[in-house]
Amino acid sequence: MDLGISGKWAVVTASSKGLGRGCARALAGEGVNLVINARSRAPLEETAEALRQEYAVEVRAVAADVTTENGRGQILAACASPDILVTNAGGPPPGMWTDWTRDDFIKALDANMLTPIALMQAVLPGMMARGWGRVVNITSQSVKAPIAVLGLSNSARAGLTGFVAGTSRQVAAKGVNINNLLPGSHDTDRIAALDENVSKRRGISLAEARALRQAEIPAGRDGRPDEFGAMCAFLCSQHAGFIVGQNILLDGGNVNATL
Ligand code: NAP
């Protein structure tokens, strides 16, 4: 299927690795030019070069912290009028509800709620004026079913979900579609770090921690960044113009719900 977005420009934040990289790669595969971003320059440049080699697209790499105003300024300076925005940032640390301080909440809200909102506020007016745009926010399955140790994520992402529910319906008539992609367990550095935390906390091996987690997934495995990227690219395509304000779960069936 031709997604009809060849030659467009996308900003994909937090994208040197993992799910962000999966989205950037899938868009590049559709002929979309990219601004990619991460804090560490070396892996970011490596990803940028790999994408340039694999696909004949332009890739601009911006080493910056997307959770800061300065970082977002640098990212948007590389492409002020993107057709597509994919928002992503690192997830908050695991912990216990009894331990989180106000500062912990502010950090999580900054990274996983206020950062994607600020990016949307910056690019939506241009998209609406041009009559076409796609925004995909990478959130989490924790939006549908809370994850006890990730209360900071549960809270911040719920706020972003509310913003998208209201805003997506205010911009849709201008040809701009905003949706959220909710990952369950995917094979990335993030899930490896979470497994390591469980292994330490429960005194079990890393392999046991992973096996216990995967036993809960009906698909019997973790998702792959390329599968995640393929859904992201579809949501950014010409065919997704009637999908508005949806929260699409990619979790191998992990959230046990009828709807
Ligand atoms: P990952 O493999 O750890 O990759 C994170 C990427 O984001 C890296 O490229 C990292 O590069 C970049 N990054 C992190 N913080 C950044 C910042 N402040 N500014 C710019 N770039 C930043 O993580 P992932 O598994 O792809 O997860 C992506 C998001 O999905 C996270 O919010 C995570 O909580 C959420 N999620 C993941 C899963 C899963 O199973 N993987 C499940 C549910 C939700 P640098 O470190 O160099 O900045």
XYZ file of N, CA and C and ligand atoms in Angstrom:
825
model
N 0.844 -1.194 0.000
C 0.000 0.000 0.000
C 0.886 1.254 0.000
N 0.624 2.157 -0.944
C 1.371 3.420 -0.948
C 0.743 4.345 0.094
N 1.518 4.773 1.080
C 0.965 5.611 2.151
C 0.791 7.066 1.717
N 1.344 7.422 0.566
C 1.087 8.750 -0.005
C 1.752 9.900 0.730
N 2.868 9.632 1.405
C 3.522 10.702 2.171
C 4.979 10.921 1.750
N 5.359 10.346 0.626
C 6.733 10.516 0.139
C 7.021 12.004 -0.081
N 8.190 12.461 0.363
C 8.593 13.856 0.185
C 8.165 14.771 1.315
N 7.332 14.273 2.229
C 6.929 15.109 3.362
C 8.056 15.139 4.389
N 7.930 16.065 5.371
C 8.919 16.209 6.436
C 8.299 15.811 7.776
N 9.049 15.015 8.543
C 8.593 14.609 9.876
C 9.631 14.958 10.928
N 9.148 15.415 12.077
C 9.984 15.551 13.276
C 9.640 14.386 14.189
N 10.631 13.582 14.518
C 10.424 12.446 15.433
C 11.386 12.641 16.604
N 10.825 12.948 17.785
C 11.711 13.222 18.918
C 12.068 11.920 19.639
N 13.181 11.967 20.379
C 13.676 10.802 21.150
C 13.718 9.564 20.256
N 14.557 9.620 19.225
C 14.434 8.613 18.167
C 15.752 7.974 17.732
N 16.796 8.021 18.575
C 18.032 7.325 18.182
C 17.906 5.827 18.402
N 16.984 5.425 19.288
C 16.829 4.007 19.648
C 15.350 3.674 19.823
N 15.100 2.391 20.017
C 13.785 1.925 20.487
C 12.618 2.296 19.589
N 11.496 2.661 20.238
C 10.244 2.891 19.516
C 10.323 4.136 18.631
N 10.989 5.185 19.110
C 11.147 6.397 18.300
C 11.910 6.092 17.022
N 12.965 5.301 17.153
C 13.755 4.902 15.976
C 12.896 4.061 15.033
N 12.080 3.164 15.615
C 11.195 2.340 14.783
C 10.259 3.208 13.950
N 9.734 4.272 14.568
C 8.830 5.182 13.839
C 9.594 5.945 12.763
N 10.782 6.451 13.124
C 11.581 7.207 12.148
C 11.925 6.329 10.947
N 12.296 5.092 11.214
C 12.711 4.183 10.135
C 11.522 3.856 9.216
N 10.355 3.615 9.822
C 9.177 3.292 9.002
C 8.800 4.484 8.120
N 8.908 5.711 8.668
C 8.595 6.896 7.867
C 9.624 7.071 6.742
N 10.893 6.866 7.075
C 11.945 6.963 6.046
C 11.663 5.965 4.926
N 11.183 4.773 5.296
C 10.848 3.744 4.304
C 9.741 4.187 3.362
N 8.959 5.171 3.788
C 7.870 5.718 2.949
C 8.323 6.971 2.212
N 9.639 7.276 2.283
C 10.167 8.433 1.556
C 10.010 9.752 2.284
N 9.786 9.687 3.618
C 9.609 10.915 4.408
C 10.976 11.406 4.899
N 11.248 12.699 4.705
C 12.475 13.310 5.238
C 12.313 13.546 6.734
N 13.435 13.486 7.462
C 13.324 13.434 8.917
C 14.206 14.420 9.661
N 13.657 14.909 10.801
C 14.492 15.447 11.871
C 14.408 14.418 12.987
N 15.554 13.842 13.359
C 15.549 12.907 14.478
C 16.307 13.541 15.643
N 16.126 12.988 16.828
C 16.636 13.655 18.030
C 16.917 12.647 19.140
N 17.923 12.971 19.948
C 18.211 12.268 21.210
C 19.236 13.129 21.937
N 19.511 12.802 23.202
C 20.501 13.604 23.931
C 21.931 13.215 23.564
N 22.212 11.925 23.459
C 23.585 11.465 23.177
C 23.862 11.531 21.685
N 24.938 12.268 21.324
C 25.184 12.536 19.912
C 25.593 11.291 19.119
N 26.482 10.448 19.692
C 27.060 9.355 18.887
C 25.991 8.369 18.370
N 25.148 7.797 19.255
C 24.128 6.880 18.712
C 23.138 7.572 17.771
N 22.895 8.879 18.019
C 21.969 9.631 17.163
C 22.539 9.754 15.748
N 23.838 10.125 15.664
C 24.477 10.262 14.344
C 24.529 8.916 13.637
N 24.748 7.842 14.423
C 24.780 6.488 13.852
C 23.432 6.150 13.217
N 22.352 6.439 13.960
C 21.006 6.169 13.431
C 20.737 7.014 12.192
N 21.122 8.286 12.247
C 20.884 9.181 11.097
C 21.594 8.638 9.861
N 22.836 8.212 10.019
C 23.603 7.723 8.878
C 23.006 6.418 8.341
N 22.575 5.543 9.297
C 21.969 4.268 8.873
C 20.711 4.536 8.039
N 19.905 5.511 8.448
C 18.662 5.809 7.712
C 18.973 6.424 6.340
N 20.003 7.295 6.309
C 20.382 7.896 5.007
C 20.856 6.820 4.037
N 21.639 5.859 4.571
C 22.176 4.790 3.718
C 21.058 3.891 3.209
N 20.102 3.577 4.109
C 19.064 2.606 3.756
C 18.006 3.205 2.826
N 17.695 4.500 3.023
C 16.616 5.129 2.250
C 17.129 6.448 1.667
N 16.634 6.818 0.522
C 17.108 8.052 -0.113
C 16.332 9.251 0.425
N 16.464 9.492 1.732
C 15.766 10.636 2.331
C 16.782 11.522 3.046
N 16.380 12.783 3.289
C 17.233 13.697 4.047
C 16.974 13.461 5.543
N 18.045 13.365 6.317
C 17.889 13.160 7.760
C 18.735 14.192 8.495
N 18.085 15.025 9.302
C 18.794 16.012 10.127
C 18.777 15.513 11.573
N 19.941 15.458 12.202
C 20.037 14.931 13.571
C 20.294 16.080 14.540
N 19.437 16.194 15.552
C 19.576 17.279 16.536
C 19.802 16.674 17.926
N 21.024 16.819 18.435
C 21.346 16.306 19.774
C 20.891 17.330 20.804
N 19.799 17.028 21.504
C 19.227 17.978 22.470
C 18.249 17.246 23.371
N 18.001 17.844 24.541
C 17.031 17.272 25.482
C 15.643 17.832 25.141
N 14.765 16.970 24.637
C 13.448 17.443 24.175
C 12.579 17.931 25.333
N 12.935 17.580 26.560
C 12.100 18.011 27.696
C 12.412 19.436 28.134
N 13.384 20.084 27.471
C 13.694 21.482 27.793
C 13.224 22.402 26.653
N 12.925 23.643 27.014
C 12.470 24.600 26.006
C 13.564 24.841 24.969
N 14.806 24.922 25.481
C 15.941 25.136 24.597
C 16.089 23.966 23.612
N 15.957 22.745 24.137
C 16.067 21.552 23.288
C 14.992 21.546 22.211
N 13.761 21.851 22.605
C 12.664 21.864 21.622
C 12.902 22.953 20.574
N 13.464 24.071 21.012
C 13.782 25.158 20.080
C 14.786 24.686 19.027
N 15.805 23.953 19.469
C 16.816 23.450 18.520
C 16.198 22.458 17.532
N 15.318 21.595 18.051
C 14.687 20.574 17.187
C 13.829 21.259 16.119
N 13.008 22.232 16.544
C 12.096 22.881 15.596
C 12.842 23.825 14.655
N 14.009 24.307 15.092
C 14.814 25.147 14.193
C 15.292 24.334 12.994
N 15.410 23.011 13.163
C 15.863 22.155 12.056
C 14.751 21.938 11.034
N 13.496 22.170 11.440
C 12.354 22.051 10.518
C 11.164 22.736 11.173
N 10.972 23.995 10.840
C 9.962 24.793 11.531
C 8.540 24.407 11.129
N 8.368 23.851 9.924
C 7.014 23.553 9.423
C 6.883 22.092 9.017
N 6.977 21.167 9.980
C 6.857 19.751 9.611
C 5.432 19.390 9.220
N 5.313 18.385 8.332
C 3.998 17.851 7.976
C 3.550 16.832 9.009
N 4.545 16.197 9.647
C 4.289 15.094 10.581
C 5.098 15.336 11.846
N 4.454 15.094 12.993
C 5.167 15.179 14.280
C 4.927 13.881 15.039
N 5.998 13.226 15.447
C 5.879 12.058 16.330
C 6.571 12.430 17.630
N 5.778 12.526 18.722
C 6.373 12.936 19.994
C 6.736 11.708 20.831
N 7.904 11.802 21.464
C 8.403 10.716 22.306
C 9.432 11.327 23.244
N 9.588 10.706 24.415
C 10.655 11.068 25.359
C 10.870 9.842 26.233
N 11.952 9.816 26.976
C 12.184 8.687 27.868
C 11.066 8.582 28.898
N 10.818 7.357 29.385
C 9.778 7.153 30.394
C 10.313 7.423 31.788
N 9.406 7.744 32.743
C 9.849 8.012 34.118
C 10.325 6.741 34.822
N 11.088 6.884 35.907
C 11.604 5.706 36.609
C 10.491 4.985 37.377
N 10.668 3.664 37.613
C 9.700 2.932 38.427
C 9.873 3.282 39.896
N 8.866 2.958 40.718
C 8.975 3.245 42.153
C 7.667 2.945 42.870
N 7.555 3.464 44.088
C 6.365 3.244 44.925
C 5.611 4.552 45.104
N 4.282 4.503 45.112
C 3.479 5.718 45.231
C 3.807 6.492 46.502
N 4.283 5.789 47.543
C 4.604 6.447 48.803
C 5.837 7.345 48.697
N 6.701 7.090 47.702
C 8.014 7.761 47.664
C 8.092 8.985 46.771
N 7.146 9.122 45.820
C 7.305 10.182 44.831
C 7.063 11.563 45.436
N 7.989 12.469 45.130
C 7.875 13.840 45.623
C 7.256 14.722 44.541
N 6.970 15.955 44.925
C 6.432 16.914 43.955
C 7.392 17.056 42.772
N 8.709 17.111 43.067
C 9.713 17.253 42.006
C 9.667 16.082 41.029
N 9.458 14.858 41.580
C 9.360 13.680 40.704
C 8.174 13.832 39.758
N 7.048 14.296 40.305
C 5.857 14.475 39.455
C 6.095 15.557 38.405
N 6.734 16.653 38.824
C 6.974 17.747 37.863
C 7.851 17.251 36.713
N 8.886 16.461 37.047
C 9.764 15.920 35.986
C 8.972 15.037 35.026
N 8.139 14.165 35.581
C 7.355 13.249 34.729
C 6.358 14.033 33.876
N 5.707 15.027 34.490
C 4.743 15.838 33.733
C 5.451 16.604 32.623
N 6.636 17.134 32.937
C 7.409 17.863 31.929
C 7.725 16.969 30.735
N 8.227 15.761 31.019
C 8.699 14.887 29.946
C 7.552 14.268 29.155
N 6.530 13.775 29.854
C 5.544 12.911 29.194
C 4.179 13.554 29.007
N 4.027 14.806 29.444
C 2.779 15.520 29.174
C 3.056 16.900 28.558
N 3.819 17.739 29.275
C 3.970 19.127 28.814
C 4.881 19.243 27.590
N 5.856 18.331 27.455
C 6.725 18.367 26.267
C 5.944 18.072 24.988
N 5.196 16.950 24.920
C 4.409 16.744 23.687
C 3.380 17.847 23.458
N 2.800 18.388 24.518
C 1.826 19.476 24.333
C 2.518 20.709 23.736
N 3.700 21.050 24.257
C 4.422 22.219 23.725
C 4.792 22.010 22.256
N 5.194 20.801 21.900
C 5.546 20.531 20.494
C 4.314 20.666 19.607
N 3.181 20.142 20.085
C 1.948 20.268 19.294
C 1.547 21.730 19.145
N 1.636 22.485 20.250
C 1.251 23.907 20.165
C 2.121 24.640 19.149
N 3.379 24.210 19.027
C 4.292 24.893 18.091
C 3.973 24.564 16.633
N 3.583 23.315 16.345
C 3.450 22.939 14.926
C 2.003 22.922 14.405
N 1.022 22.812 15.294
C -0.371 22.687 14.824
C -0.848 23.888 13.998
N -0.549 25.139 14.421
C -1.049 26.261 13.616
C -0.577 26.205 12.162
N 0.679 25.846 11.930
C 1.203 25.739 10.556
C 0.517 24.624 9.789
N 0.353 23.478 10.446
C -0.333 22.350 9.777
C -1.746 22.756 9.371
N -2.444 23.429 10.289
C -3.841 23.829 10.004
C -3.873 24.829 8.849
N -2.918 25.759 8.840
C -2.883 26.768 7.769
C -2.617 26.106 6.423
N -1.807 25.034 6.425
C -1.485 24.346 5.166
C -2.543 23.302 4.806
N -3.439 23.002 5.758
C -4.555 22.088 5.464
C -4.199 20.608 5.533
N -3.058 20.290 6.141
C -2.686 18.862 6.271
C -1.655 18.699 7.377
N -1.862 17.679 8.202
C -0.863 17.373 9.231
C -1.211 16.083 9.942
N -0.184 15.452 10.482
C -0.392 14.230 11.266
C 0.473 14.325 12.518
N -0.126 14.006 13.673
C 0.620 13.952 14.929
C 0.359 12.604 15.575
N 1.420 11.939 15.959
C 1.305 10.691 16.720
C 2.116 10.864 18.000
N 1.460 10.641 19.137
C 2.163 10.707 20.421
C 2.407 9.283 20.917
N 3.647 8.991 21.267
C 3.945 7.682 21.847
C 3.660 7.787 23.346
N 2.655 7.042 23.816
C 2.311 7.105 25.239
C 2.600 5.748 25.874
N 1.589 5.038 26.357
C 1.850 3.753 27.018
C 0.537 3.006 27.237
N 0.645 1.682 27.360
C -0.545 0.898 27.716
C -1.045 1.284 29.106
N -0.199 1.956 29.881
C -0.600 2.374 31.232
C -1.768 3.363 31.194
N -2.050 3.935 30.003
C -3.207 4.820 29.850
C -4.508 4.014 29.972
N -4.482 2.770 29.489
C -5.684 1.910 29.533
C -5.739 1.106 30.820
N -4.577 0.656 31.290
C -4.529 -0.204 32.480
C -3.290 0.184 33.287
N -3.475 0.728 34.487
C -2.332 1.263 35.231
C -1.291 0.198 35.560
N -0.023 0.626 35.543
C 1.080 -0.264 35.927
C 1.561 0.241 37.286
N 1.427 -0.598 38.328
C 1.618 -0.122 39.705
C 2.946 0.605 39.910
N 4.042 0.032 39.426
C 5.362 0.656 39.693
C 5.621 1.869 38.808
N 4.733 2.109 37.831
C 4.956 3.251 36.933
C 3.889 4.330 37.137
N 3.617 4.630 38.402
C 2.603 5.634 38.730
C 2.891 7.003 38.137
N 4.163 7.342 37.987
C 4.502 8.642 37.391
C 4.075 8.650 35.925
N 4.264 7.516 35.263
C 3.846 7.388 33.861
C 2.320 7.374 33.773
N 1.658 6.582 34.641
C 0.180 6.530 34.651
C -0.388 7.949 34.717
N 0.179 8.765 35.599
C -0.368 10.104 35.858
C -0.100 11.061 34.698
N 1.150 11.152 34.283
C 1.507 12.131 33.250
C 0.831 11.812 31.923
N 0.781 10.544 31.576
C 0.231 10.179 30.270
C -1.296 10.345 30.246
N -1.923 10.198 31.410
C -3.373 10.441 31.474
C -3.653 11.903 31.125
N -2.804 12.809 31.600
C -2.976 14.237 31.299
C -2.832 14.513 29.817
N -1.826 13.912 29.185
C -1.628 14.097 27.741
C -2.820 13.531 26.968
N -3.328 12.394 27.417
C -4.456 11.752 26.727
C -5.683 12.655 26.740
N -5.907 13.326 27.866
C -7.034 14.258 27.958
C -6.859 15.430 27.009
N -5.636 15.968 26.936
C -5.365 17.098 26.039
C -5.635 16.700 24.586
N -5.155 15.517 24.215
C -5.320 15.058 22.827
C -6.799 14.818 22.512
N -7.535 14.255 23.470
C -8.962 13.985 23.238
C -9.687 15.268 22.848
N -9.391 16.355 23.556
C -10.067 17.622 23.267
C -9.503 18.309 22.038
N -8.184 18.381 21.934
C -7.553 19.165 20.866
C -7.724 18.514 19.492
N -7.630 17.187 19.445
C -7.718 16.498 18.145
C -9.033 16.848 17.444
N -10.072 17.030 18.233
C -11.388 17.309 17.649
C -11.536 18.780 17.242
N -10.612 19.611 17.677
C -10.658 21.028 17.280
C -9.845 21.296 16.017
N -8.981 20.363 15.639
C -8.117 20.613 14.476
C -8.453 19.710 13.285
N -9.314 18.699 13.516
C -9.559 17.682 12.474
C -10.144 18.277 11.196
N -10.993 19.288 11.324
C -11.627 19.861 10.133
C -10.618 20.558 9.228
N -9.433 20.847 9.758
C -8.377 21.494 8.950
C -7.433 20.470 8.332
N -7.814 19.186 8.367
C -6.963 18.158 7.750
C -5.819 17.714 8.647
N -5.935 17.993 9.950
C -4.861 17.644 10.888
C -5.385 16.566 11.843
N -4.674 15.455 11.879
C -5.123 14.322 12.698
C -4.123 14.040 13.805
N -4.622 14.004 15.042
C -3.767 13.680 16.198
C -4.269 12.384 16.811
N -3.364 11.445 17.018
C -3.702 10.175 17.668
C -2.557 9.751 18.578
N -2.853 8.834 19.482
C -1.829 8.314 20.388
C -1.599 6.838 20.115
N -0.330 6.434 20.186
C 0.026 5.011 20.084
C 0.466 4.540 21.456
N -0.166 3.456 21.947
C 0.063 2.993 23.313
C 0.864 1.689 23.290
N 2.185 1.758 23.516
C 2.951 0.507 23.507
C 2.740 -0.304 24.770
N 2.561 -1.636 24.588
C 2.794 -2.571 25.674
C 4.272 -2.919 25.626
N 4.641 -4.066 26.153
C 6.068 -4.447 26.207
C 6.667 -4.582 24.815
N 7.720 -3.838 24.574
C 8.460 -3.918 23.314
C 9.938 -4.136 23.614
N 10.582 -4.811 22.686
C 11.979 -5.186 22.864
C 12.902 -3.975 22.639
N 13.115 -3.206 23.712
C 13.973 -2.016 23.644
C 14.799 -1.941 24.931
N 15.704 -0.949 24.976
C 16.520 -0.753 26.192
C 15.637 -0.469 27.400
N 14.516 0.235 27.188
C 13.627 0.618 28.288
C 13.074 -0.623 28.989
N 12.587 -1.601 28.221
C 11.988 -2.789 28.851
C 13.084 -3.607 29.540
N 14.305 -3.597 28.960
C 15.425 -4.311 29.593
C 15.739 -3.685 30.950
N 15.687 -2.353 31.027
C 15.962 -1.659 32.304
C 14.868 -1.975 33.326
N 13.606 -2.044 32.866
C 12.501 -2.359 33.789
C 12.622 -3.806 34.288
N 13.016 -4.726 33.392
C 13.226 -6.126 33.808
C 14.356 -6.199 34.850
N 15.377 -5.414 34.636
C 16.518 -5.416 35.569
C 16.071 -4.945 36.958
N 15.200 -3.950 36.983
C 14.657 -3.444 38.241
C 13.877 -4.547 38.974
N 13.046 -5.286 38.239
C 12.261 -6.381 38.839
C 13.207 -7.467 39.348
N 14.221 -7.777 38.546
C 15.174 -8.825 38.925
C 15.865 -8.478 40.249
N 16.277 -7.230 40.398
C 16.947 -6.791 41.641
C 15.966 -6.794 42.813
N 14.790 -6.244 42.591
C 13.805 -6.097 43.658
C 13.328 -7.449 44.188
N 13.161 -8.419 43.268
C 12.598 -9.710 43.685
C 13.653 -10.791 43.868
N 14.943 -10.446 43.629
C 16.028 -11.413 43.808
C 15.929 -12.588 42.845
N 15.512 -12.305 41.612
C 15.441 -13.359 40.590
C 16.358 -12.953 39.435
N 16.645 -13.907 38.543
C 17.548 -13.575 37.436
C 16.812 -12.695 36.419
N 17.612 -12.063 35.578
C 17.046 -11.200 34.532
C 16.172 -12.032 33.584
N 16.648 -13.237 33.267
C 15.887 -14.127 32.366
C 14.548 -14.501 33.000
N 14.550 -14.750 34.312
C 13.288 -15.081 34.991
C 12.326 -13.890 34.966
N 12.868 -12.711 35.234
C 12.021 -11.503 35.233
C 11.374 -11.321 33.864
N 12.165 -11.516 32.810
C 11.639 -11.348 31.451
C 10.574 -12.412 31.161
N 10.877 -13.674 31.552
C 9.946 -14.778 31.280
C 8.623 -14.569 32.013
N 8.693 -14.093 33.264
C 7.462 -13.841 34.036
C 6.609 -12.788 33.347
N 7.260 -11.715 32.876
C 6.527 -10.629 32.208
C 5.909 -11.125 30.898
N 6.722 -11.862 30.120
C 6.222 -12.311 28.809
C 5.108 -13.351 28.946
N 5.091 -14.081 30.076
C 4.034 -15.088 30.284
C 2.657 -14.439 30.376
N 2.631 -13.143 30.692
C 1.356 -12.406 30.802
C 0.861 -11.879 29.455
N 1.683 -11.999 28.408
C 1.308 -11.415 27.106
C 0.699 -12.508 26.228
N -0.590 -12.384 25.855
C -1.212 -13.420 25.031
C -0.408 -13.760 23.773
N 0.249 -12.790 23.167
C 1.042 -13.075 21.962
C 2.306 -13.874 22.291
N 2.656 -13.947 23.579
C 3.777 -14.780 24.003
C 5.146 -14.209 23.702
N 5.204 -12.926 23.415
C 6.495 -12.294 23.102
C 6.370 -10.789 23.252
N 7.520 -10.119 23.211
C 7.505 -8.654 23.174
C 7.249 -8.175 21.746
N 6.754 -6.952 21.634
C 6.612 -6.340 20.316
C 7.967 -5.889 19.796
N 8.008 -5.617 18.478
C 9.260 -5.155 17.873
C 9.096 -3.702 17.423
N 10.181 -2.908 17.529
C 10.099 -1.510 17.080
C 9.648 -1.359 15.629
N 9.952 -2.348 14.765
C 9.529 -2.204 13.356
C 8.014 -2.367 13.226
N 7.410 -3.231 14.070
C 5.944 -3.381 14.047
C 5.284 -2.096 14.535
N 5.878 -1.539 15.585
C 5.360 -0.287 16.158
C 5.459 0.837 15.115
N 6.610 0.882 14.449
C 6.849 1.917 13.433
C 5.857 1.815 12.283
N 5.514 0.582 11.899
C 4.584 0.397 10.770
C 3.222 1.006 11.095
N 2.751 0.821 12.334
C 1.452 1.407 12.722
C 1.562 2.930 12.766
N 2.696 3.412 13.256
C 2.902 4.865 13.300
C 2.845 5.446 11.877
N 3.539 4.799 10.955
C 3.567 5.310 9.568
C 2.157 5.315 8.984
N 1.355 4.281 9.283
C -0.022 4.264 8.759
C -0.813 5.453 9.317
N -0.649 5.716 10.632
C -1.384 6.842 11.242
C -0.945 8.182 10.643
N 0.270 8.203 10.077
C 0.772 9.434 9.449
C 0.436 9.483 7.957
N -0.277 8.487 7.470
C -0.481 8.366 6.024
C -1.704 9.154 5.545
N -1.842 9.176 4.203
C -3.022 9.806 3.590
C -4.300 9.043 3.949
N -4.156 7.755 4.280
C -5.335 6.908 4.530
C -5.907 7.097 5.930
N -5.211 7.860 6.781
C -5.616 7.947 8.194
C -6.398 9.222 8.504
N -6.923 9.863 7.461
C -7.568 11.162 7.640
C -8.871 11.140 8.437
N -9.441 9.935 8.657
C -10.713 9.856 9.398
C -10.485 9.269 10.788
N -9.212 9.119 11.184
C -8.875 8.587 12.524
C -8.522 9.789 13.392
N -9.378 10.083 14.350
C -9.246 11.321 15.129
C -9.251 11.020 16.630
N -8.196 11.417 17.318
C -8.172 11.352 18.787
C -8.252 9.946 19.352
N -7.703 8.973 18.620
C -7.789 7.586 19.087
C -6.552 7.181 19.897
N -6.749 6.182 20.748
C -5.662 5.631 21.557
C -5.493 4.180 21.141
N -4.465 3.928 20.351
C -4.327 2.610 19.720
C -3.274 1.790 20.466
N -3.761 0.669 20.990
C -2.960 -0.183 21.862
C -2.185 -1.191 21.021
N -0.864 -1.234 21.218
C -0.029 -2.254 20.567
C 0.631 -3.039 21.690
N -0.041 -4.105 22.142
C 0.419 -4.763 23.372
C 0.343 -6.278 23.337
N 0.152 -6.872 22.169
C 0.080 -8.334 22.078
C -1.081 -8.910 22.877
N -2.092 -8.078 23.189
C -3.265 -8.563 23.932
C -3.125 -8.452 25.437
N -2.066 -7.772 25.888
C -1.765 -7.733 27.319
C -2.857 -7.096 28.183
N -3.483 -6.028 27.692
C -4.583 -5.411 28.453
C -5.830 -6.269 28.229
N -6.301 -6.900 29.304
C -7.383 -7.871 29.192
C -8.735 -7.149 29.286
N -9.189 -6.646 28.135
C -10.436 -5.876 28.120
C -11.184 -6.158 26.836
N -12.520 -6.111 26.889
C -13.314 -6.384 25.691
C -13.230 -5.219 24.707
N -13.228 -3.992 25.245
C -13.123 -2.804 24.383
C -11.892 -1.996 24.759
P 14.449 3.464 24.806
O 14.693 2.222 24.039
O 15.094 3.643 26.128
O 14.809 4.694 23.848
C 14.604 5.998 24.281
C 15.062 6.962 23.192
O 14.682 8.259 23.588
C 16.576 6.999 23.005
O 16.853 7.327 21.668
C 16.997 8.120 23.945
O 18.258 8.660 23.586
C 15.843 9.105 23.708
N 15.587 10.036 24.802
C 15.302 9.711 26.093
N 15.112 10.841 26.818
C 15.262 11.885 25.941
C 15.203 13.294 26.095
N 14.937 13.856 27.274
N 15.412 14.073 25.002
C 15.671 13.511 23.803
N 15.752 12.186 23.613
C 15.553 11.379 24.672
O 12.877 3.654 25.108
P 11.617 3.014 24.350
O 11.380 1.647 24.877
O 11.751 3.235 22.889
O 10.438 3.898 24.960
C 9.958 5.072 24.349
C 8.785 5.593 25.166
O 7.750 4.609 25.189
C 9.134 5.883 26.630
O 8.439 7.016 27.080
C 8.631 4.646 27.350
O 8.306 4.885 28.698
C 7.404 4.309 26.522
N 7.020 2.899 26.649
C 7.860 1.911 26.271
C 7.482 0.581 26.418
C 8.387 -0.561 26.016
O 8.054 -1.717 26.294
N 9.504 -0.328 25.385
C 6.220 0.286 26.944
C 5.369 1.326 27.322
C 5.775 2.640 27.171
P 19.181 9.443 24.666
O 19.171 8.608 25.925
O 20.518 9.541 24.012
O 18.529 10.770 24.873
